[in-house]
Coordinates of C-alpha atoms and ligand atoms in Angstrom, one line a residue:
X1 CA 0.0 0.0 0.0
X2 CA 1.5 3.8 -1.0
X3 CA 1.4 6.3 1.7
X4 CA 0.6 9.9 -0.4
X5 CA 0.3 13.2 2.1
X6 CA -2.5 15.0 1.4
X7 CA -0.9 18.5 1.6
X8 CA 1.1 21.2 0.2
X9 CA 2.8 21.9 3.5
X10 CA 6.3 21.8 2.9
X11 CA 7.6 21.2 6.6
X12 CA 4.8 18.4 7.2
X13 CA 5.8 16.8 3.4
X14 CA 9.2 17.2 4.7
X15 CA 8.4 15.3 8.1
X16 CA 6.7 12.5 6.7
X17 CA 9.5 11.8 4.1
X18 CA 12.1 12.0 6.9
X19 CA 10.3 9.1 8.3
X20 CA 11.1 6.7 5.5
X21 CA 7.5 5.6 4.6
X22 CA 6.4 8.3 2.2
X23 CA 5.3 7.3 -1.3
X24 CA 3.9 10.9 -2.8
X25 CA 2.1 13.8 -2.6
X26 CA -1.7 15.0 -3.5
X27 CA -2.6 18.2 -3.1
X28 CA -5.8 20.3 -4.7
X29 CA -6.8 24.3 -4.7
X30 CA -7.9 24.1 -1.4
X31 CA -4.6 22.9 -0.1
X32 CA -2.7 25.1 -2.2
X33 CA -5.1 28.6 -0.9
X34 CA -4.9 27.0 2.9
X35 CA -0.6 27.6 2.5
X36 CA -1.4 30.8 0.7
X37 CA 0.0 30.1 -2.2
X38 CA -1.8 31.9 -4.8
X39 CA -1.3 32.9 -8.8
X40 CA -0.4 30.8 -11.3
X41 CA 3.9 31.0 -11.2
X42 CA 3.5 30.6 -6.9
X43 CA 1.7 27.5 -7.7
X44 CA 4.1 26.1 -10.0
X45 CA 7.3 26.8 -8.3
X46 CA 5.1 24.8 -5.2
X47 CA 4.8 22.2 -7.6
X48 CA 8.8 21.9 -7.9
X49 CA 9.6 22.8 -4.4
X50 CA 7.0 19.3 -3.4
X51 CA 9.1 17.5 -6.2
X52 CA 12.3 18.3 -4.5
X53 CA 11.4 16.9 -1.2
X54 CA 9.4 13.6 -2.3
X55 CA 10.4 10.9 -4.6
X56 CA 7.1 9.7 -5.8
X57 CA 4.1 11.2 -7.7
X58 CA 2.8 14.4 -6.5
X59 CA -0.6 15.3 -8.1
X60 CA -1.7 18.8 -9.3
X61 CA -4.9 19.9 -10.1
X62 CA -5.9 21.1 -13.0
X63 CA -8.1 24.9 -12.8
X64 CA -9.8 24.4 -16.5
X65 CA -13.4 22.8 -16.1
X66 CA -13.4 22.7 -20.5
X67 CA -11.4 20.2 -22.2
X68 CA -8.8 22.4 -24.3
X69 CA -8.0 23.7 -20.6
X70 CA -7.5 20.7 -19.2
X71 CA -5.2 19.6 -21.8
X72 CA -3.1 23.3 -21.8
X73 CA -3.2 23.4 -17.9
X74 CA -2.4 19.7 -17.3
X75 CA 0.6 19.8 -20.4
X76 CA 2.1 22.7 -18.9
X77 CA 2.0 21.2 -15.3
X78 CA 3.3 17.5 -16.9
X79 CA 6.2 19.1 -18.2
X80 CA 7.1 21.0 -14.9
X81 CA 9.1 17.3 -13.4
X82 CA 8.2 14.2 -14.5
X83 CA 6.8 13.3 -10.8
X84 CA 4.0 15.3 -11.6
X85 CA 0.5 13.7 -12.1
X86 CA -2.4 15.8 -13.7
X87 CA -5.2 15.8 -11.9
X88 CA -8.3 16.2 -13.5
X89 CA -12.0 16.2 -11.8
X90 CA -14.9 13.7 -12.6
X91 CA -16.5 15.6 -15.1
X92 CA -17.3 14.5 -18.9
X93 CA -14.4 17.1 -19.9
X94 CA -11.9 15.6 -16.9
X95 CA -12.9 12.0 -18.5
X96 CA -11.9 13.2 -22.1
X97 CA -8.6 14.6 -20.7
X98 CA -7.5 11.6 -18.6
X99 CA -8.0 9.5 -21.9
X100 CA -6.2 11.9 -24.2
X101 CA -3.2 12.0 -21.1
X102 CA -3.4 8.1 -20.7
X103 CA -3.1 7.9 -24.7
X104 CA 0.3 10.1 -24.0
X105 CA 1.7 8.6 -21.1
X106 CA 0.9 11.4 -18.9
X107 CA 0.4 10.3 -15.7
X108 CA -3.7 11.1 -14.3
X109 CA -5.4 11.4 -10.6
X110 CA -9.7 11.5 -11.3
X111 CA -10.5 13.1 -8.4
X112 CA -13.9 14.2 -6.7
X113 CA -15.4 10.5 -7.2
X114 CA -17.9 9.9 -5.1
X115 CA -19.9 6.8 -6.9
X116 CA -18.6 2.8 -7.8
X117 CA -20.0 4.1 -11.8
X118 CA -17.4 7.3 -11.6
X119 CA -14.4 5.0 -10.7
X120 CA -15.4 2.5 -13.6
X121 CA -15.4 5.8 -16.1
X122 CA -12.1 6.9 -14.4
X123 CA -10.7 3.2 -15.6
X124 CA -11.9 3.0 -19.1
X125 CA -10.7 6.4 -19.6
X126 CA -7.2 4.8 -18.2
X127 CA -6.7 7.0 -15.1
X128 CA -3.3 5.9 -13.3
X129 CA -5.2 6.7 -9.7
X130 CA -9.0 7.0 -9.0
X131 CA -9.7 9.3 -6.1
X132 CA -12.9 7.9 -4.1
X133 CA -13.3 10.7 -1.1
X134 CA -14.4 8.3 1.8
X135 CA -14.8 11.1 4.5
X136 CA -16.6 13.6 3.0
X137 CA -18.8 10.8 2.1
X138 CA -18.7 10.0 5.4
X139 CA -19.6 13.3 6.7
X140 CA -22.8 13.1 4.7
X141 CA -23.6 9.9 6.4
X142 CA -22.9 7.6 4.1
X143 CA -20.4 4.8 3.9
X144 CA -16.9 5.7 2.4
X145 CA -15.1 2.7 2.9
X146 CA -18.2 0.9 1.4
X147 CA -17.4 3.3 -1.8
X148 CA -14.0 1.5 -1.5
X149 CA -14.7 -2.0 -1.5
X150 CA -17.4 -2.0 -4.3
X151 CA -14.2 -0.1 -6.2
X152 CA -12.0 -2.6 -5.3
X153 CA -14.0 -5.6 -6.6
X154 CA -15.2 -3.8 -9.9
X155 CA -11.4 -3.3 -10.9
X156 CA -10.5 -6.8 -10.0
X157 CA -13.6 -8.6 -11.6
X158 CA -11.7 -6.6 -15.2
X159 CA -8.0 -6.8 -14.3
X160 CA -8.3 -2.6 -14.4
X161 CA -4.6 -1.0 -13.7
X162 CA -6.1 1.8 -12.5
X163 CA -5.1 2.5 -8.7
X164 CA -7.9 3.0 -6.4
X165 CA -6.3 6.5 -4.2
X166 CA -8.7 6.6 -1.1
X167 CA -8.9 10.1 -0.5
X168 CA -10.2 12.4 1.9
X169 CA -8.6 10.4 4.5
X170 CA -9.4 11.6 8.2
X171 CA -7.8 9.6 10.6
X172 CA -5.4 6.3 11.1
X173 CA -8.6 3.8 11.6
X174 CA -9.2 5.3 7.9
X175 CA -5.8 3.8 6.7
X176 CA -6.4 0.4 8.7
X177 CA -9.4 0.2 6.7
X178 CA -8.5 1.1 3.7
X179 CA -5.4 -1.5 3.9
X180 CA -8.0 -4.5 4.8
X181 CA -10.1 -3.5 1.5
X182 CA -6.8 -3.8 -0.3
X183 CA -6.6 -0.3 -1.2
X184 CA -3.3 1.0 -3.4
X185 CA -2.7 4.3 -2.1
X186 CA -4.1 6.3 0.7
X187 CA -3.6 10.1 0.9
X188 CA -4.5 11.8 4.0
X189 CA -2.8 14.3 6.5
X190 CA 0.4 13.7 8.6
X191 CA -1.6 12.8 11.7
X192 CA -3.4 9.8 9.9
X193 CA 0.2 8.5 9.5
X194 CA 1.9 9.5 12.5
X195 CA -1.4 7.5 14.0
X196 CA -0.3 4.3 13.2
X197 CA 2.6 4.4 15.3
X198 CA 0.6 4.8 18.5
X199 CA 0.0 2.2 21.1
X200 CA 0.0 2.5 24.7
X201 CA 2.0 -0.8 25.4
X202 CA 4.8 -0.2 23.1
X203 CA 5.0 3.4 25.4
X204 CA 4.8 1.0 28.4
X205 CA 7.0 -1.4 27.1
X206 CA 10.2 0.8 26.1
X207 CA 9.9 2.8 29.4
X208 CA 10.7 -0.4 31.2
X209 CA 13.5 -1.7 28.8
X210 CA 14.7 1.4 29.7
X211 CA 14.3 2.0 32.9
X212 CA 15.6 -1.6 33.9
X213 CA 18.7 -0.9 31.7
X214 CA 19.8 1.7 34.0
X215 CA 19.2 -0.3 36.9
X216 CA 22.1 -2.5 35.2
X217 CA 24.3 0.3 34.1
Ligands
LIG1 C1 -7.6 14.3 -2.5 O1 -6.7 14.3 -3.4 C2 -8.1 15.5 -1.9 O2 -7.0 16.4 -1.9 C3 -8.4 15.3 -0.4 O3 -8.1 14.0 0.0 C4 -9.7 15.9 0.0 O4 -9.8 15.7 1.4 P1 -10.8 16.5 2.4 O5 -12.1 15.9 2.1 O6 -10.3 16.2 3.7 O7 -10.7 17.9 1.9

């Protein structure tokens, strides 16, 4: 299972690399806005900066919603480092770009999926990663990780390539799950990952070792 960080903070990007467990990098608009990095050459040189830090694929979203947009915007951003994937939303337009990028070896993210019928279009169109957003779907009381499985078993029944990216990520019992379903790639924030190394006992544990090794020192 990849490990992407769903961010464009360069010091938590930075932290999670460190660590030795970090496969890439998503970020979207949002993300981008939230570190105040605004206009189109900030974003960019972002880009790069993530790219320098990480040695896997770091997504970036295209702005265009029509498909000539899609294809300048997502071009342009493809030929900023060859980590970058183009990230295009789940839209007819975002469908016709992922195919014309799949047909050019241009790495795709179809983000905003929300339905098992999105991720199969995402497929046929030959997306490298499908992003399925389990907790906002979660948020609206429905069942994310049910979004995930019925994903996971559609691609298998075909032998689809596609990666299924469970997005939108909230916390580490999100990545536990999301590893049982058999998940490729999660992306969520630093705490989701840092989560997994938590357990009281292992706390419990190493403060004996310890403490007992200065009892014999
Ligand atoms: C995925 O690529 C998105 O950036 C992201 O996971 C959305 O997460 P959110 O629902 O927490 O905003």
């Amino acid at each position: 299972m990849k490990f992407f960080i769903d961010t464009a903070n360069l010091n938590e990007i930075a932290e999670a690399q460190a660590l030795g467990v970090l496969d890439g990098v998503t970020t979207n608009p949002s993300l981008m806005a939230k570190e105040g990095i605004t206009g189109a050459e900030n974003i960019l040189a972002h880009y790069k900066k993530i790219c320098d830090i990480v040695e896997g694929d770091v997504s970036a979203e295209v702005i265009a919603t029509d498909f000539e947009g899609m294809v300048r915007e997502g071009e342009q951003l493809a030929s900023l480092h060859p980590q970058i994937v183009v990230k295009v939303p789940l839209i007819a337009n975002g469908i016709k770009a992922c195919k014309y990028f799949s047909d050019k070896g241009i790495k795709t993210n179809v983000t905003l999926v929300f339905s098992p019928g999105q991720a199969l279009l995402a497929a046929k169109a030959g997306a490298t990663y499908v992003s399925p957003f389990l907790g906002r779907l979660d948020d609206i009381s429905t069942d994310g990780l049910h979004l995930i499985a019925e994903i996971r078993q559609i691609y298998d029944n075909y032998g689809f390539e596609t990666q299924i990216l469970s997005a939108s990520i909230r916390h580490t019992m999100h990545v536990i799950d999301c590893a049982k379903i058999g998940s490729d790639v999660m992306t969520g924030p630093l705490s989701s990952i840092m989560g997994l190394l938590k357990h009281p006992l292992t706390d419990i544990g190493l403060a004996k070792f310890l403490e007992d090794f200065k009892k014999g020192n």
